PDB file of C-alpha atoms in Angstrom:
ATOM      1  CA  MET A  31     107.735 167.217  81.345  1.00 85.00           C
ATOM      2  CA  VAL A  32     108.756 168.512  77.983  1.00 94.00           C
ATOM      3  CA  GLU A  33     106.920 167.182  74.863  1.00 97.00           C
ATOM      4  CA  GLN A  34     109.276 165.269  72.585  1.00 98.00           C
ATOM      5  CA  ILE A  35     108.455 165.637  68.733  1.00 98.00           C
ATOM      6  CA  THR A  36     110.079 164.099  65.713  1.00 98.00           C
ATOM      7  CA  PRO A  37     111.444 166.466  63.038  1.00 99.00           C
ATOM      8  CA  GLN A  38     108.423 165.430  60.750  1.00 98.00           C
ATOM      9  CA  GLN A  39     105.988 166.476  63.371  1.00 99.00           C
ATOM     10  CA  ALA A  40     107.895 169.637  63.785  1.00 99.00           C
ATOM     11  CA  LEU A  41     107.520 170.466  60.153  1.00 98.00           C
ATOM     12  CA  GLU A  42     103.999 169.808  60.160  1.00 98.00           C
ATOM     13  CA  ARG A  43     103.375 171.907  63.179  1.00 98.00           C
ATOM     14  CA  GLN A  44     105.597 174.772  61.623  1.00 98.00           C
ATOM     15  CA  GLU A  45     103.271 174.604  58.527  1.00 98.00           C
ATOM     16  CA  ALA A  46     100.397 175.007  60.784  1.00 98.00           C
ATOM     17  CA  GLY A  47     101.941 178.138  62.476  1.00 97.00           C
ATOM     18  CA  ALA A  48     104.424 176.988  65.102  1.00 98.00           C
ATOM     19  CA  VAL A  49     107.645 178.682  65.568  1.00 99.00           C
ATOM     20  CA  ILE A  50     110.955 176.831  65.441  1.00 99.00           C
ATOM     21  CA  LEU A  51     113.557 178.232  67.934  1.00 99.00           C
ATOM     22  CA  ASP A  52     117.187 177.104  67.208  1.00 99.00           C
ATOM     23  CA  VAL A  53     119.266 177.482  70.229  1.00 99.00           C
ATOM     24  CA  ARG A  54     122.639 176.465  68.693  1.00 99.00           C
ATOM     25  CA  GLU A  55     125.322 179.171  68.504  1.00 98.00           C
ATOM     26  CA  THR A  56     125.214 181.689  65.653  1.00 98.00           C
ATOM     27  CA  ASP A  57     127.881 180.018  63.603  1.00 98.00           C
ATOM     28  CA  GLU A  58     126.301 176.582  63.903  1.00 98.00           C
ATOM     29  CA  PHE A  59     122.903 178.352  62.809  1.00 98.00           C
ATOM     30  CA  ALA A  60     124.677 180.159  59.903  1.00 98.00           C
ATOM     31  CA  ALA A  61     126.109 176.827  58.605  1.00 97.00           C
ATOM     32  CA  GLY A  62     122.542 175.493  58.188  1.00 97.00           C
ATOM     33  CA  HIS A  63     119.316 175.493  59.907  1.00 98.00           C
ATOM     34  CA  ALA A  64     115.670 174.438  59.576  1.00 98.00           C
ATOM     35  CA  THR A  65     113.903 176.768  57.224  1.00 98.00           C
ATOM     36  CA  GLY A  66     112.029 179.486  58.940  1.00 98.00           C
ATOM     37  CA  ALA A  67     113.848 178.899  62.335  1.00 98.00           C
ATOM     38  CA  VAL A  68     114.721 181.883  64.524  1.00 98.00           C
ATOM     39  CA  ASN A  69     118.098 181.737  66.388  1.00 99.00           C
ATOM     40  CA  ILE A  70     118.787 182.670  70.068  1.00 99.00           C
ATOM     41  CA  PRO A  71     121.832 180.606  71.295  1.00 99.00           C
ATOM     42  CA  LEU A  72     121.242 178.780  74.529  1.00 98.00           C
ATOM     43  CA  SER A  73     124.147 180.527  75.963  1.00 98.00           C
ATOM     44  CA  GLU A  74     122.169 183.822  75.509  1.00 98.00           C
ATOM     45  CA  LEU A  75     118.598 182.495  76.240  1.00 98.00           C
ATOM     46  CA  GLN A  76     118.361 183.738  79.888  1.00 97.00           C
ATOM     47  CA  SER A  77     119.396 187.341  79.009  1.00 98.00           C
ATOM     48  CA  ARG A  78     117.270 187.264  75.846  1.00 98.00           C
ATOM     49  CA  LEU A  79     113.904 185.762  77.149  1.00 97.00           C
ATOM     50  CA  GLY A  80     112.087 188.795  75.941  1.00 96.00           C
ATOM     51  CA  ASP A  81     113.228 187.866  72.348  1.00 97.00           C
ATOM     52  CA  VAL A  82     111.793 184.436  72.679  1.00 97.00           C
ATOM     53  CA  PRO A  83     108.927 184.445  70.092  1.00 95.00           C
ATOM     54  CA  ASP A  84     105.428 184.819  71.563  1.00 93.00           C
ATOM     55  CA  ALA A  85     104.025 181.863  69.812  1.00 94.00           C
ATOM     56  CA  ASP A  86     101.007 179.378  70.587  1.00 94.00           C
ATOM     57  CA  ASP A  87     103.317 176.538  69.543  1.00 97.00           C
ATOM     58  CA  LEU A  88     107.018 176.975  70.222  1.00 98.00           C
ATOM     59  CA  LEU A  89     109.409 174.096  69.096  1.00 99.00           C
ATOM     60  CA  ILE A  90     113.113 174.175  70.286  1.00 99.00           C
ATOM     61  CA  ILE A  91     115.784 172.667  68.134  1.00 99.00           C
ATOM     62  CA  CYS A  92     119.524 172.276  68.295  1.00 98.00           C
ATOM     63  CA  GLN A  93     122.161 170.049  66.660  1.00 98.00           C
ATOM     64  CA  ALA A  94     121.079 166.797  68.215  1.00 97.00           C
ATOM     65  CA  GLY A  95     118.511 167.442  70.831  1.00 95.00           C
ATOM     66  CA  GLY A  96     120.546 167.926  73.968  1.00 96.00           C
ATOM     67  CA  ARG A  97     120.660 171.640  74.214  1.00 98.00           C
ATOM     68  CA  SER A  98     116.982 172.057  73.033  1.00 98.00           C
ATOM     69  CA  GLN A  99     115.949 169.687  75.781  1.00 98.00           C
ATOM     70  CA  GLN A 100     117.721 172.059  78.374  1.00 98.00           C
ATOM     71  CA  ALA A 101     116.320 175.181  76.784  1.00 98.00           C
ATOM     72  CA  ALA A 102     112.817 173.497  76.715  1.00 98.00           C
ATOM     73  CA  LEU A 103     113.051 172.739  80.193  1.00 97.00           C
ATOM     74  CA  TRP A 104     114.234 176.076  81.415  1.00 97.00           C
ATOM     75  CA  LEU A 105     111.598 177.982  79.153  1.00 98.00           C
ATOM     76  CA  ASP A 106     108.909 175.732  80.968  1.00 96.00           C
ATOM     77  CA  GLN A 107     110.312 176.903  84.262  1.00 96.00           C
ATOM     78  CA  GLN A 108     109.682 180.417  83.150  1.00 96.00           C
ATOM     79  CA  GLY A 109     106.007 179.694  82.244  1.00 95.00           C
ATOM     80  CA  VAL A 110     106.806 179.348  78.423  1.00 96.00           C
ATOM     81  CA  ALA A 111     105.566 175.946  76.964  1.00 95.00           C
ATOM     82  CA  ALA A 112     107.718 174.531  74.340  1.00 97.00           C
ATOM     83  CA  ALA A 113     108.312 171.017  72.632  1.00 98.00           C
ATOM     84  CA  ASN A 114     111.673 169.557  71.843  1.00 98.00           C
ATOM     85  CA  VAL A 115     112.565 168.384  68.425  1.00 99.00           C
ATOM     86  CA  SER A 116     114.361 164.975  69.090  1.00 98.00           C
ATOM     87  CA  GLY A 117     117.467 164.345  67.070  1.00 98.00           C
ATOM     88  CA  GLY A 118     117.797 168.049  66.197  1.00 98.00           C
ATOM     89  CA  THR A 119     118.923 169.650  62.931  1.00 98.00           C
ATOM     90  CA  PHE A 120     120.989 166.413  62.400  1.00 97.00           C
ATOM     91  CA  ALA A 121     117.840 164.350  62.187  1.00 98.00           C
ATOM     92  CA  TRP A 122     115.953 167.074  60.383  1.00 98.00           C
ATOM     93  CA  ALA A 123     118.420 167.217  57.537  1.00 97.00           C
ATOM     94  CA  SER A 124     118.874 163.497  57.449  1.00 97.00           C
ATOM     95  CA  GLU A 125     115.063 163.191  56.894  1.00 97.00           C
ATOM     96  CA  GLY A 126     115.404 165.524  53.862  1.00 98.00           C
ATOM     97  CA  LEU A 127     113.346 168.303  55.405  1.00 98.00           C
ATOM     98  CA  PRO A 128     113.931 171.887  54.179  1.00 98.00           C
ATOM     99  CA  VAL A 129     117.244 173.644  55.375  1.00 97.00           C
ATOM    100  CA  ASP A 130     118.602 177.120  54.755  1.00 96.00           C
TER     101      ASP A 130
END
């Protein structure tokens, strides 16, 4: 089962060294994303598995939490542990957390 975390928990974990992987499409990412996030669109994730950051704490985010949940489940099947940021960048921005 994939761990579900809030945007605030994600920020705290990022500050402690976690990596945020944004799985939205590139144009969505360019329009605004959690500060410091890395972008690999869900549509490219399988072909770019080698590009997934090698992090002790990997947090997956999308717009609202659906695509990131799919990505986290798939990564788990590949042996890569990851947590899902519930509510996605919509919730992240709504909570006033840092956005680029």
